Amino acid sequence: MDTAFFLRWIATVTERVRAERDHLTDLDRAIGDADHGSNLDRGFTAVEEALVTTSPATPADVLTTTGTTLIRKVGGASGPLYGTLFRTLGRSIGDVAEVSPEALADAFADALGAIMKLGSAAEGDKTMIDALAPAVPALKVSFDAAAQAARDGARATTEMRARKGRASYLGERSVGHQDPGATSMAIVIDSLRAA
Amino acid sequence: MKKLINAVGDVVPDTLRGMAAAHPSLRVDVENRIVVRASGPTPGKVGLVSGGGSGHEPLHAGFVGYGMLDAACPGEVFTSPVPDQMIEATKAVDGGAGVLHIVKNYTGDVLNFEMAAELCAEEGVHVISVLVDDDVAVQDSTYTAGRRGTGATLFVEKMAGALAEQGAPLEAVAAMARTVNERSRSFGVAFSAGTVPAAGKPTFDLGPAEIELGIGIHGEPGRSREPYREAREIVRVALDALNTDLPFSGDMLVMVNGMGATPLMELYLAYGEVDAYLREKGATATRCLVGNYVTSLDMAGFSITTCLLDNELTILWDHPVETPGLRWGR
């Protein structure tokens, strides 16, 4: 996978976040503060511009620019968390022109660790981690398997009680709603298939 | 949605332009979303920086000025600001004595301020962060993101700001901010949810005879939904929760705060009930604030914030302050 692959991946994520913007915001309205879709859309729109202006030369450049832009533009919890995802992927992949599937899977494992540390969250807390964590081992199999695992993981958050972020204040009342962060994470991972 | 706005995406910058026009004492960088005192950093004084989502006005930008904050970083509506804003604000107000970050305990604010503080440290600015977490409605800190920072933020900004103005070092100002937070508690009640402009509809729906107890200030629902009842009883629910968590005693500072769409008339009515309750418990509200200070857009409802005063805190509270949102003694 080369620089063009990663540019296509981010472009797909941008497109799909835009398309799913209202859906993500609706999910967030139920258990949060109704801005997840609009915040991510704003962030990825800024990423789109940044990738044009900086014309990154390597896969790591694409990922680091994406992460840094998200941290700078999104705000909220999702800004630093998604920013950390892409920045860690970039750092982990390193300065190479081609990324092997194994290296990408390893980078995703690093990113999972970084997000868990930053958010002090674990699997089962009803967060983006519930979509990302099951996708990481599945990445060693295929993008299709990873996408499936992420979607299933996101869907499984419906029955969970939130223990992190704003939804946690609802306690039991957070049960019955799919987590917006896990849903957007599933979109990010699913977009690998289209890249 | 009927709101006094031009375009959904321009709400924050348009608001900042208005604040700049109304208050020459503020220097407002609309593009980078930073509000600082027009007088610039005070040499040798600890700088105070806070920030958070927009929609809580006058918090925080309205509390920039003598005796309170040196800078505020307004984020998008109900969304924490980004590290870039905090770093710029921190550098702009560093008078050589270090900078205090006052952070409300919401995951987004905490994460962004954490990243900013790390980057500031790398650039050689001494930063201490203090977390405000006064909301007693969050009972179970183990299974949540912890108590939210709400009304006590104003108390922290006021009293730590007063101490900083008197020339205290950063460690002392930070310790005072923590003390004020530890002695303060809040509880909020909503009658109707606010509407985030970008979302276009209320964040949650409340029936005509329902109230939401234990709300935060970002439009998220609270701890339980209960039937509407008379003011005396609603106020009592809030005060019982506060008094159970940190019993009322001695001299107290009490704020009855409107969430944005509740008439001042009703806030005063509520304050009367608060005052009577305190007397019943043998405590006295020697200082108070009644009004809209830490709002949640057009949410109808109120919050009560209490603080156990001592001589030092009372003196700091009485210290002159000159900001758009709070002003006395000067």
Coordinates of C-alpha atoms in Angstrom, one line a residue:
Chain A
M1 CA 0.0 0.0 0.0
D2 CA 1.5 3.3 -1.1
T3 CA 0.8 7.0 -0.5
A4 CA -2.0 7.0 -3.1
F5 CA -3.7 4.1 -1.2
F6 CA -3.7 6.1 2.1
L7 CA -4.9 9.3 0.3
R8 CA -7.8 7.2 -1.2
W9 CA -8.6 5.8 2.3
I10 CA -8.8 9.3 3.9
A11 CA -10.8 10.6 1.0
T12 CA -13.3 7.8 1.4
V13 CA -13.5 8.4 5.1
T14 CA -14.1 12.1 4.4
E15 CA -16.9 11.3 1.9
R16 CA -18.6 8.8 4.1
V17 CA -18.4 10.9 7.3
R18 CA -20.1 13.7 5.2
A19 CA -22.8 11.3 4.1
E20 CA -23.3 9.9 7.6
R21 CA -23.0 13.2 9.3
D22 CA -26.7 13.5 10.3
H23 CA -26.9 9.9 11.3
L24 CA -23.8 10.2 13.6
T25 CA -25.2 13.4 15.1
D26 CA -28.6 11.7 15.7
L27 CA -26.8 8.8 17.5
D28 CA -25.0 11.4 19.6
R29 CA -28.2 13.3 20.4
A30 CA -29.5 10.2 22.1
I31 CA -26.7 9.7 24.5
G32 CA -24.4 12.7 24.1
D33 CA -24.6 16.3 22.9
A34 CA -25.6 16.0 19.3
D35 CA -22.4 17.1 17.6
H36 CA -20.4 14.0 16.6
G37 CA -21.3 14.1 12.9
S38 CA -20.8 17.8 12.5
N39 CA -17.5 17.8 14.4
L40 CA -16.0 14.9 12.4
D41 CA -17.3 16.4 9.1
R42 CA -15.7 19.7 10.0
G43 CA -12.5 17.9 10.9
F44 CA -12.2 15.7 7.7
T45 CA -13.2 18.7 5.5
A46 CA -10.1 20.4 7.0
V47 CA -8.1 17.3 6.4
E48 CA -9.1 17.3 2.8
E49 CA -7.8 20.8 2.4
A50 CA -4.6 20.1 4.4
L51 CA -3.8 17.0 2.2
V52 CA -4.1 19.2 -0.9
T53 CA -2.0 22.0 0.4
T54 CA 0.8 19.9 1.9
S55 CA 0.8 17.2 -0.9
P56 CA 2.3 14.5 1.4
A57 CA 5.1 12.3 0.0
T58 CA 4.8 9.2 2.1
P59 CA 2.0 7.1 3.7
A60 CA 3.2 8.4 7.1
D61 CA 2.9 12.0 5.9
V62 CA -0.7 11.4 4.9
L63 CA -1.5 9.9 8.3
T64 CA 0.4 12.4 10.4
T65 CA -1.2 15.3 8.5
T66 CA -4.6 13.8 9.0
G67 CA -4.1 13.2 12.7
T68 CA -2.6 16.6 13.4
T69 CA -5.4 18.4 11.4
L70 CA -8.0 16.5 13.4
I71 CA -6.4 17.5 16.7
R72 CA -6.3 21.1 15.6
K73 CA -9.7 21.3 14.1
V74 CA -12.2 19.0 15.8
G75 CA -12.1 19.7 19.5
G76 CA -14.1 17.6 21.9
A77 CA -12.9 14.2 22.8
S78 CA -13.1 12.8 19.3
G79 CA -10.5 15.3 18.0
P80 CA -7.6 14.2 20.2
L81 CA -8.7 10.5 20.0
Y82 CA -9.0 10.3 16.2
G83 CA -6.0 12.6 15.9
T84 CA -4.0 10.1 18.0
L85 CA -5.2 7.2 15.9
F86 CA -3.9 8.6 12.7
R87 CA -0.7 10.1 14.2
T88 CA 0.1 6.8 15.9
L89 CA -0.4 5.0 12.6
G90 CA 1.9 7.4 10.9
R91 CA 4.6 7.1 13.5
S92 CA 4.3 3.3 13.7
I93 CA 4.6 2.9 9.9
G94 CA 7.6 5.1 9.7
D95 CA 9.4 6.6 6.7
V96 CA 8.6 4.0 4.0
A97 CA 7.1 4.3 0.5
E98 CA 5.2 1.0 0.7
V99 CA 3.3 -0.5 3.7
S100 CA 2.8 -4.2 4.1
P101 CA -0.5 -5.5 5.4
E102 CA 1.4 -6.8 8.5
A103 CA 2.9 -3.4 9.2
L104 CA -0.5 -1.8 8.9
A105 CA -2.0 -4.3 11.3
D106 CA 0.8 -3.7 13.8
A107 CA 0.4 0.0 13.4
F108 CA -3.3 -0.3 14.2
A109 CA -2.4 -2.3 17.3
D110 CA -0.2 0.5 18.4
A111 CA -2.9 3.0 17.7
L112 CA -5.4 1.0 19.8
G113 CA -3.0 1.1 22.7
A114 CA -2.5 4.9 22.3
I115 CA -6.2 5.6 22.2
M116 CA -6.9 3.3 25.2
K117 CA -4.2 5.1 27.2
L118 CA -5.3 8.6 26.2
G119 CA -8.9 8.0 26.9
S120 CA -8.2 5.7 29.9
A121 CA -10.8 3.4 28.4
A122 CA -11.1 -0.3 27.8
E123 CA -13.2 -2.6 25.7
G124 CA -16.8 -2.7 26.9
D125 CA -16.9 1.0 28.0
K126 CA -19.1 1.8 25.0
T127 CA -16.6 3.8 23.1
M128 CA -14.8 3.8 19.7
I129 CA -12.5 1.2 21.2
D130 CA -15.3 -1.4 20.9
A131 CA -15.2 -1.1 17.1
L132 CA -11.4 -0.7 16.9
A133 CA -10.3 -3.5 19.2
P134 CA -12.0 -6.4 17.5
A135 CA -10.9 -5.0 14.1
V136 CA -7.2 -5.1 15.0
P137 CA -6.6 -8.9 15.0
A138 CA -9.0 -9.2 12.0
L139 CA -6.8 -6.9 10.0
K140 CA -4.2 -9.7 9.9
V141 CA -6.9 -11.7 7.9
S142 CA -8.3 -9.1 5.5
F143 CA -9.9 -5.7 5.3
D144 CA -13.2 -7.4 4.8
A145 CA -12.8 -9.3 8.1
A146 CA -11.7 -6.1 9.9
A147 CA -14.7 -4.1 8.5
Q148 CA -17.0 -6.9 9.6
A149 CA -15.5 -7.0 13.1
A150 CA -15.7 -3.2 13.5
R151 CA -19.3 -3.1 12.4
D152 CA -20.2 -6.0 14.8
G153 CA -18.3 -4.3 17.5
A154 CA -20.1 -1.0 16.9
R155 CA -23.4 -2.8 16.9
A156 CA -22.6 -4.5 20.2
T157 CA -22.3 -1.2 21.9
T158 CA -26.0 -0.8 21.8
E159 CA -26.4 -3.2 24.8
M160 CA -23.5 -1.7 26.7
R161 CA -23.7 0.8 29.5
A162 CA -21.4 3.8 28.9
R163 CA -18.5 4.2 31.3
K164 CA -16.6 6.9 29.5
G165 CA -17.4 10.3 27.9
R166 CA -20.6 12.2 28.1
A167 CA -22.8 9.2 27.6
S168 CA -21.5 7.8 31.0
Y169 CA -23.6 10.4 32.8
L170 CA -26.7 8.6 31.6
G171 CA -25.8 5.3 33.4
E172 CA -28.4 2.7 32.6
R173 CA -30.2 5.1 30.3
S174 CA -27.3 4.8 27.8
V175 CA -28.3 1.2 27.2
G176 CA -30.2 0.7 24.0
H177 CA -28.3 3.2 21.9
Q178 CA -25.4 2.5 19.6
D179 CA -22.3 4.5 20.5
P180 CA -21.6 7.3 17.9
G181 CA -17.8 7.0 18.4
A182 CA -17.9 3.3 17.7
T183 CA -20.1 3.9 14.7
S184 CA -17.7 6.4 13.2
M185 CA -14.8 4.1 13.9
A186 CA -16.5 1.4 12.0
I187 CA -16.8 3.8 9.0
V188 CA -13.1 4.6 9.2
I189 CA -12.2 0.9 9.2
D190 CA -14.7 -0.1 6.6
S191 CA -13.3 2.6 4.3
L192 CA -10.1 0.6 4.0
R193 CA -11.9 -1.8 1.7
A194 CA -12.8 1.0 -0.7
A195 CA -9.2 2.4 -0.8
Chain B
M1 CA -35.5 26.5 14.9
K2 CA -35.8 30.2 15.4
K3 CA -32.5 31.6 16.6
L4 CA -30.9 35.0 16.3
I5 CA -28.2 33.8 14.1
N6 CA -27.0 34.5 10.5
A7 CA -25.6 31.1 9.5
V8 CA -25.2 28.0 11.6
G9 CA -21.5 27.8 10.8
D10 CA -20.8 31.4 11.8
V11 CA -22.4 31.4 15.2
V12 CA -19.1 31.4 17.2
P13 CA -17.2 34.0 15.1
D14 CA -20.2 36.3 14.8
T15 CA -20.6 36.1 18.6
L16 CA -16.9 36.9 19.2
R17 CA -17.2 39.9 16.8
G18 CA -20.0 41.2 18.9
M19 CA -18.1 40.7 22.1
A20 CA -15.2 42.5 20.7
A21 CA -17.4 45.4 19.6
A22 CA -19.1 45.6 23.0
H23 CA -16.1 45.3 25.2
P24 CA -13.0 47.2 24.3
S25 CA -11.4 45.8 27.5
L26 CA -11.1 42.5 25.6
R27 CA -8.8 41.7 22.7
V28 CA -10.6 39.2 20.6
D29 CA -8.8 37.2 17.9
V30 CA -11.9 36.0 16.0
E31 CA -10.0 33.8 13.5
N32 CA -8.0 31.9 16.2
R33 CA -10.8 32.1 18.8
I34 CA -8.8 33.6 21.6
V35 CA -10.0 36.2 24.0
V36 CA -7.4 38.0 26.1
R37 CA -7.3 41.2 28.2
A38 CA -6.6 44.2 26.0
S39 CA -4.1 45.4 28.6
G40 CA -1.8 42.4 27.7
P41 CA 0.0 40.1 30.2
T42 CA 0.8 41.5 33.6
P43 CA 4.5 41.1 34.3
G44 CA 5.1 38.9 37.3
K45 CA 1.5 37.8 37.6
V46 CA 0.3 34.3 37.1
G47 CA -1.8 34.0 34.0
L48 CA -5.2 32.3 34.2
V49 CA -6.5 30.5 31.1
S50 CA -9.8 28.7 30.8
G51 CA -11.9 27.5 27.9
G52 CA -14.6 25.3 26.8
G53 CA -17.4 24.9 24.4
S54 CA -19.4 28.0 23.4
G55 CA -23.0 28.3 24.5
H56 CA -22.2 28.9 28.2
E57 CA -21.9 32.7 28.0
P58 CA -20.9 34.7 29.9
L59 CA -18.5 31.7 30.8
H60 CA -15.6 31.9 29.9
A61 CA -14.9 34.9 27.7
G62 CA -17.2 37.1 29.8
F63 CA -14.9 36.5 32.8
V64 CA -11.7 37.8 31.1
G65 CA -10.5 40.9 32.9
Y66 CA -9.0 42.3 36.1
G67 CA -9.5 39.9 39.0
M68 CA -10.4 36.8 37.0
L69 CA -9.2 35.3 33.8
D70 CA -6.4 36.5 31.5
A71 CA -7.6 34.5 28.5
A72 CA -10.5 32.3 27.3
C73 CA -10.6 29.9 24.5
P74 CA -14.1 29.4 23.1
G75 CA -14.7 26.2 21.2
E76 CA -17.5 25.3 18.9
V77 CA -20.9 25.2 20.5
F78 CA -20.7 22.6 23.3
T79 CA -17.4 21.3 21.9
S80 CA -14.1 21.8 23.7
P81 CA -11.6 24.1 22.1
V82 CA -8.5 22.7 20.4
P83 CA -4.9 22.6 21.8
D84 CA -3.7 25.3 19.3
Q85 CA -6.1 27.9 20.9
M86 CA -4.9 27.0 24.4
I87 CA -1.2 27.1 23.5
E88 CA -1.6 30.5 21.8
A89 CA -3.6 31.9 24.8
T90 CA -1.1 30.5 27.3
K91 CA 1.8 32.1 25.5
A92 CA -0.1 35.4 25.2
V93 CA -0.8 35.7 28.9
D94 CA 2.4 34.4 30.3
G95 CA 3.8 37.3 32.4
G96 CA 6.8 35.2 33.5
A97 CA 5.1 33.7 36.6
G98 CA 3.6 30.7 34.8
V99 CA 0.0 30.0 33.7
L100 CA -2.9 28.2 35.4
H101 CA -5.2 26.2 33.2
I102 CA -8.7 25.9 34.7
V103 CA -10.3 22.9 33.1
K104 CA -13.9 21.7 33.5
N105 CA -14.0 17.9 33.9
Y106 CA -15.5 16.9 30.5
T107 CA -13.6 14.3 28.5
G108 CA -13.0 16.6 25.6
D109 CA -11.9 19.6 27.6
V110 CA -9.5 17.4 29.6
L111 CA -7.9 15.7 26.6
N112 CA -7.4 18.9 24.7
F113 CA -6.0 20.8 27.7
E114 CA -3.7 17.9 28.5
M115 CA -2.3 18.0 24.9
A116 CA -1.9 21.8 25.2
A117 CA -0.2 21.7 28.6
E118 CA 2.4 19.1 27.3
L119 CA 3.2 21.2 24.2
C120 CA 3.4 24.4 26.4
A121 CA 5.9 22.6 28.7
E122 CA 8.0 21.7 25.6
E123 CA 8.1 25.4 24.8
G124 CA 9.2 26.3 28.3
V125 CA 6.0 27.7 29.7
H126 CA 5.3 26.6 33.2
V127 CA 1.7 25.4 33.3
I128 CA -0.4 23.8 36.1
S129 CA -3.8 22.5 35.3
V130 CA -6.6 22.4 37.8
L131 CA -9.7 20.3 37.2
V132 CA -13.1 21.5 38.3
D133 CA -15.5 18.7 39.1
D134 CA -18.3 20.0 41.3
D135 CA -21.4 18.3 39.9
V136 CA -22.9 16.1 42.6
A137 CA -25.5 14.6 40.1
V138 CA -22.8 12.3 38.9
Q139 CA -22.8 9.8 41.8
D140 CA -20.8 7.0 40.4
S141 CA -17.3 8.2 39.5
T142 CA -16.0 4.7 38.9
Y143 CA -18.3 4.0 36.1
T144 CA -18.5 7.4 34.5
A145 CA -16.0 10.0 33.3
G146 CA -16.3 11.5 36.8
R147 CA -18.1 14.5 38.2
R148 CA -18.6 17.3 35.7
G149 CA -17.2 20.8 36.0
T150 CA -20.1 23.2 36.0
G151 CA -21.0 26.3 38.2
A152 CA -18.0 26.1 40.5
T153 CA -15.9 27.1 37.5
L154 CA -17.0 30.7 38.1
F155 CA -16.0 30.5 41.8
V156 CA -12.6 29.0 40.9
E157 CA -11.9 31.6 38.2
K158 CA -13.0 34.4 40.6
M159 CA -11.1 33.4 43.7
A160 CA -7.9 32.0 42.0
G161 CA -8.0 35.1 39.8
A162 CA -8.1 37.4 42.9
L163 CA -5.2 35.6 44.5
A164 CA -3.2 35.8 41.2
E165 CA -3.9 39.6 41.0
Q166 CA -2.4 39.9 44.5
G167 CA 0.9 38.5 43.2
A168 CA 0.7 35.0 44.6
P169 CA 3.0 32.4 42.9
L170 CA 1.6 29.7 40.5
E171 CA 1.6 26.9 43.1
A172 CA -0.4 29.0 45.5
V173 CA -2.9 30.0 42.9
A174 CA -3.3 26.4 41.8
A175 CA -3.8 25.3 45.4
M176 CA -6.4 27.9 45.9
A177 CA -8.2 26.8 42.8
R178 CA -8.3 23.3 44.1
T179 CA -9.5 24.4 47.5
V180 CA -12.4 26.3 46.0
N181 CA -13.3 23.3 43.9
E182 CA -13.2 21.0 46.9
R183 CA -15.5 23.3 48.9
S184 CA -18.0 23.8 46.0
R185 CA -20.8 21.6 44.8
S186 CA -23.4 22.0 42.0
F187 CA -26.7 20.5 41.0
G188 CA -28.7 21.4 37.9
V189 CA -32.3 20.9 36.8
A190 CA -33.8 21.4 33.3
F191 CA -37.4 22.1 32.2
S192 CA -36.5 21.9 28.5
A193 CA -33.4 21.1 26.5
G194 CA -31.4 23.7 24.6
T195 CA -31.0 23.5 20.8
V196 CA -27.5 23.3 19.3
P197 CA -27.7 25.5 16.2
A198 CA -25.9 22.9 14.1
A199 CA -28.3 20.2 15.2
G200 CA -31.4 22.3 14.7
K201 CA -33.5 20.5 17.3
P202 CA -33.4 20.2 21.1
T203 CA -30.8 17.8 22.5
F204 CA -33.4 15.9 24.4
D205 CA -37.2 16.0 24.6
L206 CA -39.0 16.6 27.8
G207 CA -42.8 16.2 28.1
P208 CA -44.9 19.2 29.3
A209 CA -45.1 17.7 32.8
E210 CA -41.5 16.4 33.1
I211 CA -38.3 17.8 34.4
E212 CA -34.7 16.4 34.1
L213 CA -32.7 16.3 37.3
G214 CA -29.0 16.4 37.5
I215 CA -28.2 17.9 34.1
G216 CA -24.8 19.1 33.0
I217 CA -24.1 22.2 31.0
H218 CA -23.5 20.7 27.6
G219 CA -27.1 19.8 26.8
E220 CA -26.6 16.2 27.9
P221 CA -29.5 14.7 29.8
G222 CA -29.2 14.2 33.6
R223 CA -29.5 11.5 36.2
S224 CA -33.3 11.0 36.2
R225 CA -36.5 12.3 34.7
E226 CA -39.3 13.1 37.1
P227 CA -42.7 14.8 37.2
Y228 CA -42.8 18.5 37.3
R229 CA -43.7 20.0 40.7
E230 CA -43.7 23.3 42.5
A231 CA -40.5 25.4 42.9
R232 CA -40.1 24.8 46.6
E233 CA -39.9 21.0 46.1
I234 CA -37.7 21.2 43.0
V235 CA -35.2 23.4 44.8
R236 CA -35.3 21.1 47.8
V237 CA -34.3 18.1 45.6
A238 CA -31.3 20.0 44.4
L239 CA -30.4 21.3 47.9
D240 CA -30.8 17.9 49.5
A241 CA -28.4 16.4 47.0
L242 CA -25.9 19.2 47.7
N243 CA -26.3 19.1 51.5
T244 CA -25.9 15.3 51.5
D245 CA -22.7 15.5 49.6
L246 CA -21.1 18.3 51.5
P247 CA -23.2 19.5 54.5
F248 CA -24.1 23.1 54.6
S249 CA -22.5 25.1 57.5
G250 CA -21.3 28.5 58.5
D251 CA -20.8 31.2 55.9
M252 CA -21.6 30.2 52.4
L253 CA -21.5 31.5 48.9
V254 CA -24.5 30.5 46.8
M255 CA -25.2 30.9 43.1
V256 CA -28.6 30.4 41.7
N257 CA -27.8 30.2 38.0
G258 CA -30.1 30.3 35.0
M259 CA -29.5 27.9 32.2
G260 CA -30.4 30.4 29.5
A261 CA -34.1 30.5 29.1
T262 CA -35.4 30.9 32.7
P263 CA -36.6 34.3 33.7
L264 CA -34.7 36.2 36.4
M265 CA -38.0 36.4 38.3
E266 CA -38.0 32.6 38.8
L267 CA -34.3 32.6 39.7
Y268 CA -35.0 35.1 42.5
L269 CA -38.0 33.0 43.6
A270 CA -35.7 30.0 43.8
Y271 CA -33.1 32.0 45.7
G272 CA -35.8 32.7 48.3
E273 CA -36.3 29.0 48.8
V274 CA -32.5 28.4 48.9
D275 CA -32.1 31.0 51.6
A276 CA -34.8 29.6 53.7
Y277 CA -33.4 26.1 53.4
L278 CA -29.9 27.3 54.5
R279 CA -31.3 28.9 57.6
E280 CA -33.1 25.7 58.4
K281 CA -29.7 24.0 58.3
G282 CA -28.0 26.6 60.4
A283 CA -26.0 28.0 57.6
T284 CA -25.9 31.5 56.1
A285 CA -25.5 32.7 52.6
T286 CA -23.2 35.6 53.3
R287 CA -22.5 36.0 49.6
C288 CA -24.7 35.2 46.6
L289 CA -25.1 35.5 42.8
V290 CA -28.5 35.3 41.1
G291 CA -28.5 35.4 37.4
N292 CA -27.3 33.8 34.1
Y293 CA -23.6 33.0 34.5
V294 CA -23.0 29.4 33.3
T295 CA -25.6 28.8 30.8
S296 CA -26.5 26.1 28.4
L297 CA -27.8 27.9 25.3
D298 CA -31.6 28.2 25.5
M299 CA -32.1 25.5 28.0
A300 CA -34.8 26.3 30.6
G301 CA -33.9 25.4 34.1
F302 CA -31.4 26.4 36.8
S303 CA -28.5 25.2 38.8
I304 CA -27.4 25.8 42.3
T305 CA -23.7 26.0 43.3
T306 CA -22.7 26.3 46.9
C307 CA -19.3 27.0 48.4
L308 CA -18.2 26.7 52.1
L309 CA -16.5 30.0 52.8
D310 CA -13.9 31.0 55.3
N311 CA -12.3 34.4 55.9
E312 CA -9.7 34.0 53.2
L313 CA -12.2 32.9 50.5
T314 CA -14.6 35.7 51.5
I315 CA -11.9 38.2 51.0
L316 CA -10.9 36.7 47.7
W317 CA -14.6 36.7 46.6
D318 CA -14.9 40.4 47.6
H319 CA -11.7 41.4 45.8
P320 CA -12.4 43.8 43.0
V321 CA -13.3 42.3 39.6
E322 CA -13.8 44.0 36.3
T323 CA -15.0 41.7 33.5
P324 CA -18.0 41.9 31.1
G325 CA -19.8 39.2 33.2
L326 CA -18.8 40.1 36.7
R327 CA -17.9 43.5 38.1
W328 CA -17.6 45.1 41.5
G329 CA -15.3 47.1 43.7
R330 CA -13.6 49.0 40.9

